[in-house]
Amino acid sequence: MLQLKDLSHAYDEAVSLRNVNLTVANDEILCLLGPSGCGKTTLLRIVAGLIADYGGDVLLDGRDLRRSAAHERGFGLMFQDFALFPHMSVFDNIAYGLRRRRMAPTDIGLRVELMLDQVGLGGYGERDIGTLSGGEKQRVALARSLAPEPRLLMLDEPLGSLDALLRDTLALELKEIINGAGLCALYVTHDHREAYAIADRIAVMDKGTIRQLDRPFDLYHHPIDENVARFLGFSNIFQFGDNRFTRELWRKFLPDAAASDAFLIHPDGIELDKDTDPAAIAQRGRIESSVFRGEYSEVTIYMPQEGLSLRCKSRDGNPAVGGSVAVSVKSEAIRLLK
Amino acid sequence: MRSGGNYWYVIYLLPLTFLALFYFYPLLAILDIGLRPDGWLDLSAFLRLLSTDYYVGVFLFTLYQAALSTALTLLLALPCAYVFSRYRFAGKSLLLSLATLPFVLPTVVVAMAFMSLIGRRGLLNDLLRTLFSLDYTPVQLERTLAIVIIVHVFYNFAIALRIMTSFWSAQGMAAEEAARVLGADEWSLWRDIRLPLIQPALLSAGALVFMFTFTSFGVVLILGGIRFATLEVQIYYQTISLFNLPMAAALSLLQIVAIFALMTVYTHLQRGLQTAIGSAKTVERPVKSPRERFLVWGVVIFIFALLFTPLLALVARSTLNNGALDMSNYLALAQSSRGSLLFIAPIESVANSLRFALISTGMALAIGMTASFMIAGRGRFARFVDPLLMLPLATSAVTLGFGFVVALDEPPLNLRSSWLIIPISHTLVAFPFVVRSVLPSLRAIPSSVREAAQVLGARPFDLLRTIDLPLLSRGIAVGATFAFTVSMGEFGASLFVAQRESVTIPVVIYRLIGDPGLASYRQALAMSVILLLVCASGFVLIERLRVAGVGEF
């Protein structure tokens, strides 16, 4: 179990981490999600022991790590650029951590073969690093960080430099391998879809603090504030007092809220041309744009009398731009934001 | 802070102490002698320097010969660079890399090579005498300004060629094609497009060549003589022949000020060069028309004639006697000639040179590598140390040698009679080459690679052994070869500090050239070929390591 207590750090003057408290359980994959510069990589580097001048405490199973250097921690760390050793073969890369632990050569051979099989690169041992594709490099880097059986695995945007198609398949594989190894993992990414797919819990970070810590399902359905909601890609964010439509939602669904309270109309709770539900509030609008995404179309609807745009999903073909449509918002779609 | 890590910084004292003792201390000693020869501030040497027509003349001549050399070098390199950047032909890159051979050749060897080609006893004179049955020497170039300038072109041609070729290649063809479409003929293309575009490279190369020829020593000393003395040669004469140390010191200070002014100009021009290079688009095209074939052949033959005929003449002169192979010149190296200025047989200097070169290489590696780690480190003073460590490169060898003579001949540091002073002076000249070879590879190692090793359990020593050294091996090998070659060929400083028994090959060749006899001349030929072979091997090794390095990183 990894515990961070009041973790703080500043680069020269700029504060990069501000009193972060976090606990990662064994067998858990925790994602640090946030825009670049939010402090997630700094946090990772502090835990790895690569940054030593931090405030607060890093505890592993209750033991303070401040006095142990990076090479003494026995953690695994996977870099975005993989950081493979260019002058060594695949085998020597994976064996590197084992050799530092003075493992017997025969055991090293067995362990490396096992790791190669596990990441689907059986027989790649003698290959040169320069001859590998991006996906293969990623697997070697994973095998290298897992080979010494670390107590904690850290991954810094491990899929960031791969193309989209490869990312989806590798994300799943990565989750299976990490879960299979039964270890505690810290996974840094700026892509919320990747975080949803991989994480047991997600910590959304911004400006050096954790804004929200939740399971992926809860995070998606209940982003805590406007920043988090916008970072997760939501856009229907308003204040109750904004216009007639929002005031109607306010009166009917959340009469106790204040006019200045921000809220999100979750796109999953918006329906088009289905104003049969008496519990919903309906309004007509004009289709301003319609982007076909495959399984659904992302539709932006403009309501001229309110001066308001709503974004939602349509699963009925690809609605034509300019058409008139009835929008109905149910009570469940309203999420109060802090 | 992490435990144990801080003691590593002690090792940084090595390059700093070395520089302090053997660079700054001698420089201060020169300053001391120049400004206070008798213990109090006395500017009389300076006033004499500035008010005597002779010394002002020396300074002006130094500028004049440098300007002349630079102009001729640029004039010859410009058309060659045009052909190199515009046309694709077999052996181009090989020729371009071979053209840099002069960079590692010692001045004594090059002087001997040109003497064997166009000197009094040179092949050209032999040929003309035989062809036209002359009974006099038709080509009289020794001890003229002309031969000095020609050799300066030999040394600097490749530098100018490389700078201009790469700059021109990077410019692309867009501007030229646009002008052509707008109706420009060949003449307007040169006047309006090509020359204005190449101007930054022309200026930058010019500044570099000017700096090199301004500090030229061996070439001027051997081929020009006292009549054409530059500042460098004058410092040598004032010290060794006239023992006028205050005047030598004043001249050295003038020299240092001039070099730093030139350095500033060059750095400034260099900056303009770097920003201009960006869109590296290949502008080469195959050679088609007879005119183009003529151009390319002309350039290839010219480069061959300029750079390789002197070296071939040297080898031929030393091994051929009336058209037959004759190695007696080499066998004579074991004998010390009667009444010679030398105290040892010439061949003994080979052992001296090898020994000093090995020691210098070791010291240059130790100092250069710690210096590289210091500069590459993100420490606060890395940015400050980098230019500091490059100062010896910008200081002339003669100034360094003179500084050694005046600073290291009395307690606390009396090395004047120790042979150690030679490898120390060579190290000072050679270690910047190690830094320049190692530093790029060191900076090319991503910090994440090192951190990955750390996280996997590598202690600082493991990091050095398993990551840094293997990744640097090529750079270290190049640096070591450079250091060895530089030490083998070092002339200016050695001439000041080498003692009777500890003379090196270049010093011996210089002494032999000074001897009037034919026997000494022949020994000088043989010694020069030996040194040429050593330095050329070093060059081949460096180029091979570099070429192989491109594909791997």
mmCIF file of N, CA and C in Angstrom, chain A residues 30-94:
data_model
loop_
_atom_site.group_PDB
_atom_site.id
_atom_site.type_symbol
_atom_site.label_atom_id
_atom_site.label_comp_id
_atom_site.label_asym_id
_atom_site.label_seq_id
_atom_site.Cartn_x
_atom_site.Cartn_y
_atom_site.Cartn_z
ATOM 1 N N LEU A 30 -4.277 2.970 -10.003
ATOM 2 C CA LEU A 30 -4.772 4.313 -9.800
ATOM 3 C C LEU A 30 -4.231 5.214 -10.898
ATOM 4 N N CYS A 31 -5.167 5.905 -11.600
ATOM 5 C CA CYS A 31 -4.755 6.798 -12.674
ATOM 6 C C CYS A 31 -4.631 8.212 -12.157
ATOM 7 N N LEU A 32 -3.531 8.868 -12.517
ATOM 8 C CA LEU A 32 -3.418 10.299 -12.286
ATOM 9 C C LEU A 32 -3.741 10.950 -13.617
ATOM 10 N N LEU A 33 -4.877 11.660 -13.647
ATOM 11 C CA LEU A 33 -5.369 12.227 -14.900
ATOM 12 C C LEU A 33 -5.338 13.737 -14.796
ATOM 13 N N GLY A 34 -4.814 14.378 -15.822
ATOM 14 C CA GLY A 34 -4.808 15.831 -15.769
ATOM 15 C C GLY A 34 -4.086 16.406 -16.970
ATOM 16 N N PRO A 35 -4.264 17.721 -17.196
ATOM 17 C CA PRO A 35 -3.569 18.360 -18.323
ATOM 18 C C PRO A 35 -2.066 18.426 -18.050
ATOM 19 N N SER A 36 -1.279 18.720 -19.082
ATOM 20 C CA SER A 36 0.160 18.794 -18.858
ATOM 21 C C SER A 36 0.463 19.961 -17.931
ATOM 22 N N GLY A 37 1.411 19.745 -17.025
ATOM 23 C CA GLY A 37 1.756 20.777 -16.059
ATOM 24 C C GLY A 37 0.907 20.744 -14.803
ATOM 25 N N CYS A 38 0.059 19.708 -14.640
ATOM 26 C CA CYS A 38 -0.809 19.670 -13.469
ATOM 27 C C CYS A 38 -0.086 19.061 -12.263
ATOM 28 N N GLY A 39 1.105 18.520 -12.475
ATOM 29 C CA GLY A 39 1.863 17.957 -11.348
ATOM 30 C C GLY A 39 1.858 16.450 -11.298
ATOM 31 N N LYS A 40 1.185 15.792 -12.253
ATOM 32 C CA LYS A 40 1.077 14.334 -12.158
ATOM 33 C C LYS A 40 2.420 13.636 -12.364
ATOM 34 N N THR A 41 3.229 14.147 -13.306
ATOM 35 C CA THR A 41 4.534 13.528 -13.525
ATOM 36 C C THR A 41 5.481 13.812 -12.362
ATOM 37 N N THR A 42 5.378 15.018 -11.809
ATOM 38 C CA THR A 42 6.192 15.349 -10.635
ATOM 39 C C THR A 42 5.890 14.377 -9.498
ATOM 40 N N LEU A 43 4.604 14.115 -9.279
ATOM 41 C CA LEU A 43 4.203 13.184 -8.219
ATOM 42 C C LEU A 43 4.851 11.818 -8.448
ATOM 43 N N LEU A 44 4.788 11.365 -9.712
ATOM 44 C CA LEU A 44 5.358 10.068 -10.060
ATOM 45 C C LEU A 44 6.860 10.036 -9.783
ATOM 46 N N ARG A 45 7.545 11.136 -10.153
ATOM 47 C CA ARG A 45 8.998 11.166 -9.995
ATOM 48 C C ARG A 45 9.397 11.235 -8.520
ATOM 49 N N ILE A 46 8.550 11.844 -7.700
ATOM 50 C CA ILE A 46 8.831 11.860 -6.261
ATOM 51 C C ILE A 46 8.710 10.439 -5.708
ATOM 52 N N VAL A 47 7.638 9.741 -6.102
ATOM 53 C CA VAL A 47 7.444 8.377 -5.606
ATOM 54 C C VAL A 47 8.590 7.480 -6.081
ATOM 55 N N ALA A 48 9.065 7.719 -7.335
ATOM 56 C CA ALA A 48 10.150 6.891 -7.866
ATOM 57 C C ALA A 48 11.477 7.177 -7.186
ATOM 58 N N GLY A 49 11.578 8.335 -6.510
ATOM 59 C CA GLY A 49 12.838 8.685 -5.867
ATOM 60 C C GLY A 49 13.721 9.530 -6.752
ATOM 61 N N LEU A 50 13.199 10.009 -7.885
ATOM 62 C CA LEU A 50 13.999 10.821 -8.805
ATOM 63 C C LEU A 50 13.977 12.292 -8.422
ATOM 64 N N ILE A 51 13.020 12.665 -7.580
ATOM 65 C CA ILE A 51 13.015 14.014 -7.020
ATOM 66 C C ILE A 51 13.100 13.850 -5.511
ATOM 67 N N ALA A 52 14.085 14.516 -4.899
ATOM 68 C CA ALA A 52 14.318 14.273 -3.474
ATOM 69 C C ALA A 52 13.870 15.437 -2.591
ATOM 70 N N ASP A 53 13.717 16.634 -3.183
ATOM 71 C CA ASP A 53 13.428 17.791 -2.340
ATOM 72 C C ASP A 53 11.928 18.079 -2.306
ATOM 73 N N TYR A 54 11.189 17.218 -1.601
ATOM 74 C CA TYR A 54 9.741 17.407 -1.520
ATOM 75 C C TYR A 54 9.333 17.584 -0.068
ATOM 76 N N GLY A 55 8.131 18.153 0.111
ATOM 77 C CA GLY A 55 7.589 18.256 1.450
ATOM 78 C C GLY A 55 6.556 17.161 1.656
ATOM 79 N N GLY A 56 6.303 16.774 2.920
ATOM 80 C CA GLY A 56 5.335 15.713 3.197
ATOM 81 C C GLY A 56 6.018 14.354 3.205
ATOM 82 N N ASP A 57 5.206 13.296 3.174
ATOM 83 C CA ASP A 57 5.775 11.955 3.313
ATOM 84 C C ASP A 57 5.283 11.011 2.221
ATOM 85 N N VAL A 58 6.170 10.115 1.822
ATOM 86 C CA VAL A 58 5.807 9.006 0.941
ATOM 87 C C VAL A 58 6.032 7.733 1.737
ATOM 88 N N LEU A 59 4.963 6.959 1.953
ATOM 89 C CA LEU A 59 5.086 5.746 2.761
ATOM 90 C C LEU A 59 4.711 4.538 1.916
ATOM 91 N N LEU A 60 5.519 3.481 2.007
ATOM 92 C CA LEU A 60 5.152 2.230 1.375
ATOM 93 C C LEU A 60 4.964 1.204 2.477
ATOM 94 N N ASP A 61 3.762 0.665 2.579
ATOM 95 C CA ASP A 61 3.416 -0.255 3.666
ATOM 96 C C ASP A 61 3.834 0.340 5.001
ATOM 97 N N GLY A 62 3.608 1.641 5.158
ATOM 98 C CA GLY A 62 3.884 2.304 6.426
ATOM 99 C C GLY A 62 5.314 2.757 6.622
ATOM 100 N N ARG A 63 6.223 2.383 5.697
ATOM 101 C CA ARG A 63 7.636 2.731 5.868
ATOM 102 C C ARG A 63 7.953 3.991 5.068
ATOM 103 N N ASP A 64 8.627 4.947 5.719
ATOM 104 C CA ASP A 64 8.969 6.208 5.064
ATOM 105 C C ASP A 64 10.068 5.974 4.031
ATOM 106 N N LEU A 65 9.879 6.520 2.820
ATOM 107 C CA LEU A 65 10.843 6.275 1.750
ATOM 108 C C LEU A 65 11.859 7.399 1.590
ATOM 109 N N ARG A 66 11.758 8.425 2.437
ATOM 110 C CA ARG A 66 12.585 9.603 2.195
ATOM 111 C C ARG A 66 14.073 9.275 2.111
ATOM 112 N N ARG A 67 14.525 8.357 2.924
ATOM 113 C CA ARG A 67 15.963 8.100 2.975
ATOM 114 C C ARG A 67 16.459 7.099 1.928
ATOM 115 N N SER A 68 15.551 6.501 1.174
ATOM 116 C CA SER A 68 16.057 5.532 0.201
ATOM 117 C C SER A 68 16.090 6.155 -1.190
ATOM 118 N N ALA A 69 17.229 5.937 -1.873
ATOM 119 C CA ALA A 69 17.433 6.513 -3.204
ATOM 120 C C ALA A 69 16.653 5.706 -4.241
ATOM 121 N N ALA A 70 16.543 6.263 -5.432
ATOM 122 C CA ALA A 70 15.757 5.628 -6.486
ATOM 123 C C ALA A 70 16.179 4.179 -6.697
ATOM 124 N N HIS A 71 17.500 3.932 -6.687
ATOM 125 C CA HIS A 71 17.962 2.581 -7.014
ATOM 126 C C HIS A 71 17.746 1.594 -5.870
ATOM 127 N N GLU A 72 17.352 2.107 -4.704
ATOM 128 C CA GLU A 72 17.128 1.207 -3.566
ATOM 129 C C GLU A 72 15.658 0.866 -3.360
ATOM 130 N N ARG A 73 14.761 1.500 -4.149
ATOM 131 C CA ARG A 73 13.343 1.354 -3.850
ATOM 132 C C ARG A 73 12.723 0.085 -4.407
ATOM 133 N N GLY A 74 13.278 -0.427 -5.489
ATOM 134 C CA GLY A 74 12.715 -1.633 -6.081
ATOM 135 C C GLY A 74 11.357 -1.411 -6.713
ATOM 136 N N PHE A 75 11.163 -0.232 -7.316
ATOM 137 C CA PHE A 75 9.915 0.059 -8.004
ATOM 138 C C PHE A 75 10.107 -0.142 -9.508
ATOM 139 N N GLY A 76 9.002 -0.219 -10.206
ATOM 140 C CA GLY A 76 9.076 -0.243 -11.667
ATOM 141 C C GLY A 76 8.578 1.081 -12.202
ATOM 142 N N LEU A 77 9.247 1.577 -13.259
ATOM 143 C CA LEU A 77 8.802 2.835 -13.846
ATOM 144 C C LEU A 77 8.891 2.715 -15.360
ATOM 145 N N MET A 78 7.780 3.017 -16.018
ATOM 146 C CA MET A 78 7.760 2.977 -17.466
ATOM 147 C C MET A 78 7.631 4.389 -17.986
ATOM 148 N N PHE A 79 8.550 4.777 -18.882
ATOM 149 C CA PHE A 79 8.578 6.147 -19.381
ATOM 150 C C PHE A 79 7.781 6.279 -20.670
ATOM 151 N N GLN A 80 7.369 7.515 -20.929
ATOM 152 C CA GLN A 80 6.621 7.772 -22.157
ATOM 153 C C GLN A 80 7.461 7.440 -23.382
ATOM 154 N N ASP A 81 8.771 7.809 -23.356
ATOM 155 C CA ASP A 81 9.622 7.493 -24.506
ATOM 156 C C ASP A 81 10.280 6.111 -24.345
ATOM 157 N N PHE A 82 9.776 5.345 -23.380
ATOM 158 C CA PHE A 82 10.220 3.975 -23.070
ATOM 159 C C PHE A 82 11.619 3.915 -22.468
ATOM 160 N N ALA A 83 12.523 4.844 -22.867
ATOM 161 C CA ALA A 83 13.866 4.906 -22.289
ATOM 162 C C ALA A 83 14.559 3.554 -22.314
ATOM 163 N N LEU A 84 14.409 2.829 -23.404
ATOM 164 C CA LEU A 84 15.137 1.565 -23.523
ATOM 165 C C LEU A 84 16.617 1.878 -23.707
ATOM 166 N N PHE A 85 17.476 0.945 -23.279
ATOM 167 C CA PHE A 85 18.918 1.170 -23.417
ATOM 168 C C PHE A 85 19.320 0.835 -24.846
ATOM 169 N N PRO A 86 19.734 1.839 -25.624
ATOM 170 C CA PRO A 86 19.920 1.621 -27.065
ATOM 171 C C PRO A 86 21.097 0.705 -27.381
ATOM 172 N N HIS A 87 22.014 0.549 -26.436
ATOM 173 C CA HIS A 87 23.215 -0.237 -26.717
ATOM 174 C C HIS A 87 23.076 -1.687 -26.254
ATOM 175 N N MET A 88 21.883 -2.083 -25.828
ATOM 176 C CA MET A 88 21.705 -3.453 -25.339
ATOM 177 C C MET A 88 20.620 -4.156 -26.152
ATOM 178 N N SER A 89 20.672 -5.505 -26.137
ATOM 179 C CA SER A 89 19.641 -6.287 -26.809
ATOM 180 C C SER A 89 18.360 -6.248 -25.966
ATOM 181 N N VAL A 90 17.277 -6.792 -26.542
ATOM 182 C CA VAL A 90 16.027 -6.893 -25.800
ATOM 183 C C VAL A 90 16.258 -7.666 -24.499
ATOM 184 N N PHE A 91 16.983 -8.786 -24.611
ATOM 185 C CA PHE A 91 17.261 -9.610 -23.441
ATOM 186 C C PHE A 91 17.969 -8.796 -22.355
ATOM 187 N N ASP A 92 19.039 -8.096 -22.744
ATOM 188 C CA ASP A 92 19.828 -7.353 -21.753
ATOM 189 C C ASP A 92 19.034 -6.209 -21.139
ATOM 190 N N ASN A 93 18.150 -5.609 -21.920
ATOM 191 C CA ASN A 93 17.285 -4.579 -21.362
ATOM 192 C C ASN A 93 16.425 -5.145 -20.237
ATOM 193 N N ILE A 94 15.788 -6.283 -20.509
ATOM 194 C CA ILE A 94 14.882 -6.861 -19.516
ATOM 195 C C ILE A 94 15.665 -7.410 -18.326
#
